[in-house]
mmCIF file of C-alpha atoms in Angstrom:
data_model
loop_
_atom_site.group_PDB
_atom_site.id
_atom_site.type_symbol
_atom_site.label_atom_id
_atom_site.label_comp_id
_atom_site.label_asym_id
_atom_site.label_seq_id
_atom_site.Cartn_x
_atom_site.Cartn_y
_atom_site.Cartn_z
ATOM 1 C CA SER S 1 56.029 82.014 -65.960
ATOM 2 C CA SER S 2 56.979 83.005 -62.328
ATOM 3 C CA ARG S 3 53.453 81.889 -61.253
ATOM 4 C CA ARG S 4 54.193 78.495 -62.876
ATOM 5 C CA CYS S 5 57.423 78.222 -61.075
ATOM 6 C CA ALA S 6 55.794 78.978 -57.676
ATOM 7 C CA ALA S 7 53.232 76.361 -58.284
ATOM 8 C CA ILE S 8 56.080 73.746 -59.051
ATOM 9 C CA VAL S 9 57.950 74.667 -56.003
ATOM 10 C CA GLU S 10 54.761 74.518 -53.839
ATOM 11 C CA ASN S 11 53.934 71.039 -55.283
ATOM 12 C CA ALA S 12 57.488 69.848 -54.593
ATOM 13 C CA ALA S 13 57.265 71.086 -50.920
ATOM 14 C CA ARG S 14 54.023 69.232 -50.588
ATOM 15 C CA LEU S 15 55.397 66.029 -51.936
ATOM 16 C CA ARG S 16 58.301 66.211 -49.467
ATOM 17 C CA ARG S 17 55.729 66.562 -46.568
ATOM 18 C CA GLN S 18 53.802 63.779 -48.040
ATOM 19 C CA ALA S 19 56.895 61.439 -47.970
ATOM 20 C CA ARG S 20 57.769 62.464 -44.382
ATOM 21 C CA GLY S 21 54.200 61.467 -43.330
ATOM 22 C CA ARG S 22 54.189 58.262 -45.249
ATOM 23 C CA LYS S 23 57.242 56.949 -43.327
ATOM 24 C CA LYS S 24 55.310 57.215 -40.172
ATOM 25 C CA ILE S 25 51.701 56.306 -41.387
ATOM 26 C CA ALA S 26 50.450 52.852 -42.500
ATOM 27 C CA GLY S 27 46.962 51.409 -42.610
ATOM 28 C CA SER S 28 46.261 47.989 -41.089
ATOM 29 C CA PRO S 29 43.009 45.930 -41.298
ATOM 30 C CA GLU S 30 42.030 47.195 -37.818
ATOM 31 C CA ARG S 31 42.753 50.808 -38.602
ATOM 32 C CA PRO S 32 43.041 51.578 -42.294
ATOM 33 C CA ARG S 33 44.573 54.754 -43.831
ATOM 34 C CA LEU S 34 42.275 57.532 -45.010
ATOM 35 C CA VAL S 35 43.957 59.330 -47.786
ATOM 36 C CA VAL S 36 43.048 62.937 -48.898
ATOM 37 C CA THR S 37 43.552 64.001 -52.438
ATOM 38 C CA ARG S 38 42.755 67.609 -53.141
ATOM 39 C CA SER S 39 42.500 69.501 -56.531
ATOM 40 C CA SER S 40 41.607 73.077 -57.104
ATOM 41 C CA ARG S 41 38.059 72.156 -57.550
ATOM 42 C CA HIS S 42 37.286 68.673 -55.778
ATOM 43 C CA LEU S 43 38.133 66.629 -52.890
ATOM 44 C CA PHE S 44 38.775 62.890 -53.002
ATOM 45 C CA VAL S 45 39.046 60.590 -50.056
ATOM 46 C CA GLN S 46 39.608 56.849 -49.884
ATOM 47 C CA VAL S 47 40.183 54.328 -47.096
ATOM 48 C CA ILE S 48 42.991 51.943 -47.746
ATOM 49 C CA ASP S 49 44.278 48.795 -46.132
ATOM 50 C CA ASP S 50 47.985 48.951 -46.777
ATOM 51 C CA THR S 51 48.704 45.344 -45.898
ATOM 52 C CA VAL S 52 46.974 44.080 -49.075
ATOM 53 C CA GLY S 53 46.972 47.479 -50.941
ATOM 54 C CA HIS S 54 43.068 47.523 -51.435
ATOM 55 C CA THR S 55 40.723 50.614 -51.294
ATOM 56 C CA LEU S 56 38.031 49.745 -48.888
ATOM 57 C CA VAL S 57 35.685 52.792 -49.241
ATOM 58 C CA ALA S 58 36.020 55.836 -51.499
ATOM 59 C CA CYS S 59 34.042 59.141 -51.753
ATOM 60 C CA ASP S 60 34.436 62.442 -53.496
ATOM 61 C CA GLY S 61 32.864 65.869 -53.761
ATOM 62 C CA LYS S 62 31.484 65.265 -57.101
ATOM 63 C CA LYS S 63 28.848 62.667 -56.306
ATOM 64 C CA ALA S 64 26.629 61.690 -53.342
ATOM 65 C CA ALA S 65 28.100 63.842 -50.782
ATOM 66 C CA VAL S 66 27.270 67.059 -52.808
ATOM 67 C CA ALA S 67 23.609 66.096 -52.757
ATOM 68 C CA THR S 68 23.545 66.573 -48.938
ATOM 69 C CA VAL S 69 24.895 70.057 -49.109
ATOM 70 C CA PRO S 70 22.205 72.758 -48.475
ATOM 71 C CA GLU S 71 21.517 75.032 -51.512
ATOM 72 C CA ASP S 72 22.830 78.258 -49.850
ATOM 73 C CA VAL S 73 26.431 76.807 -49.467
ATOM 74 C CA LYS S 74 26.520 74.970 -52.837
ATOM 75 C CA GLY S 75 29.707 76.865 -53.848
ATOM 76 C CA ASN S 76 31.471 76.599 -50.484
ATOM 77 C CA LYS S 77 34.306 74.036 -50.840
ATOM 78 C CA CYS S 78 34.530 73.644 -47.052
ATOM 79 C CA ALA S 79 31.017 72.847 -46.780
ATOM 80 C CA ILE S 80 31.270 70.297 -49.498
ATOM 81 C CA ALA S 81 34.478 68.811 -47.773
ATOM 82 C CA TYR S 82 32.471 68.505 -44.459
ATOM 83 C CA SER S 83 29.687 66.650 -46.287
ATOM 84 C CA VAL S 84 32.143 64.420 -47.945
ATOM 85 C CA GLY S 85 33.531 63.495 -44.495
ATOM 86 C CA ARG S 86 29.938 62.724 -43.253
ATOM 87 C CA ALA S 87 29.083 60.683 -46.289
ATOM 88 C CA LEU S 88 32.481 58.737 -45.981
ATOM 89 C CA ALA S 89 32.009 58.095 -42.329
ATOM 90 C CA GLU S 90 28.533 56.567 -43.074
ATOM 91 C CA LEU S 91 29.962 54.275 -45.736
ATOM 92 C CA ALA S 92 32.904 53.221 -43.533
ATOM 93 C CA LYS S 93 30.526 52.489 -40.583
ATOM 94 C CA ALA S 94 28.454 50.289 -43.052
ATOM 95 C CA LYS S 95 31.700 48.367 -43.875
ATOM 96 C CA GLY S 96 32.526 47.779 -40.097
ATOM 97 C CA ILE S 97 35.245 50.443 -39.989
ATOM 98 C CA ASP S 98 35.184 52.892 -37.070
ATOM 99 C CA ARG S 99 38.853 53.988 -36.696
ATOM 100 C CA VAL S 100 41.165 55.332 -39.340
ATOM 101 C CA VAL S 101 44.692 56.796 -39.650
ATOM 102 C CA PHE S 102 44.234 60.287 -41.216
ATOM 103 C CA ASP S 103 46.737 60.789 -44.048
ATOM 104 C CA ARG S 104 46.586 64.355 -45.270
ATOM 105 C CA SER S 105 48.947 63.767 -48.099
ATOM 106 C CA GLY S 106 51.158 66.697 -47.317
ATOM 107 C CA TYR S 107 48.322 69.113 -47.393
ATOM 108 C CA LEU S 108 48.237 71.608 -44.548
ATOM 109 C CA TYR S 109 45.540 70.940 -41.937
ATOM 110 C CA HIS S 110 43.305 73.864 -42.502
ATOM 111 C CA GLY S 111 40.408 74.759 -44.757
ATOM 112 C CA ARG S 112 39.001 71.883 -46.689
ATOM 113 C CA VAL S 113 41.211 69.162 -45.088
ATOM 114 C CA ALA S 114 40.181 70.252 -41.568
ATOM 115 C CA ALA S 115 36.607 70.588 -42.613
ATOM 116 C CA LEU S 116 36.819 67.037 -43.858
ATOM 117 C CA ALA S 117 38.266 65.758 -40.602
ATOM 118 C CA ARG S 118 35.456 67.476 -38.729
ATOM 119 C CA GLY S 119 32.937 65.834 -40.863
ATOM 120 C CA LEU S 120 34.446 62.435 -40.330
ATOM 121 C CA ARG S 121 34.455 62.889 -36.635
ATOM 122 C CA ASP S 122 30.868 64.127 -36.603
ATOM 123 C CA GLY S 123 29.933 61.234 -38.744
ATOM 124 C CA GLY S 124 31.242 58.900 -35.966
ATOM 125 C CA LEU S 125 34.646 57.874 -37.173
ATOM 126 C CA GLU S 126 37.599 57.992 -34.901
ATOM 127 C CA VAL S 127 40.333 59.986 -36.691
#
């Protein structure tokens, strides 16, 4: 039960960090917001235009991006996050998006979140 309490406290802290970030971050048609959602197993990313509330591009670690991961790093979640970033950058470029505002949703900028950002930059997006 102490482990459950720790998880609740940790998530509450993340939600406070998320709220602090959302006060300062907003997506526009010229520079939409790139939102990261992380679970224990997967990573989900979407590009949102906040003026109309529409998702322009979305990608996750469960589908196409995983196909580009080499066999020797299949279980490496950071490698998968990097490939998700590269795949999302390609999809965004195809839609004419080359600059985004990076919204890490209160997650700390390390591990999978940092690998995702590296993949986006390597894919040609200005983050």
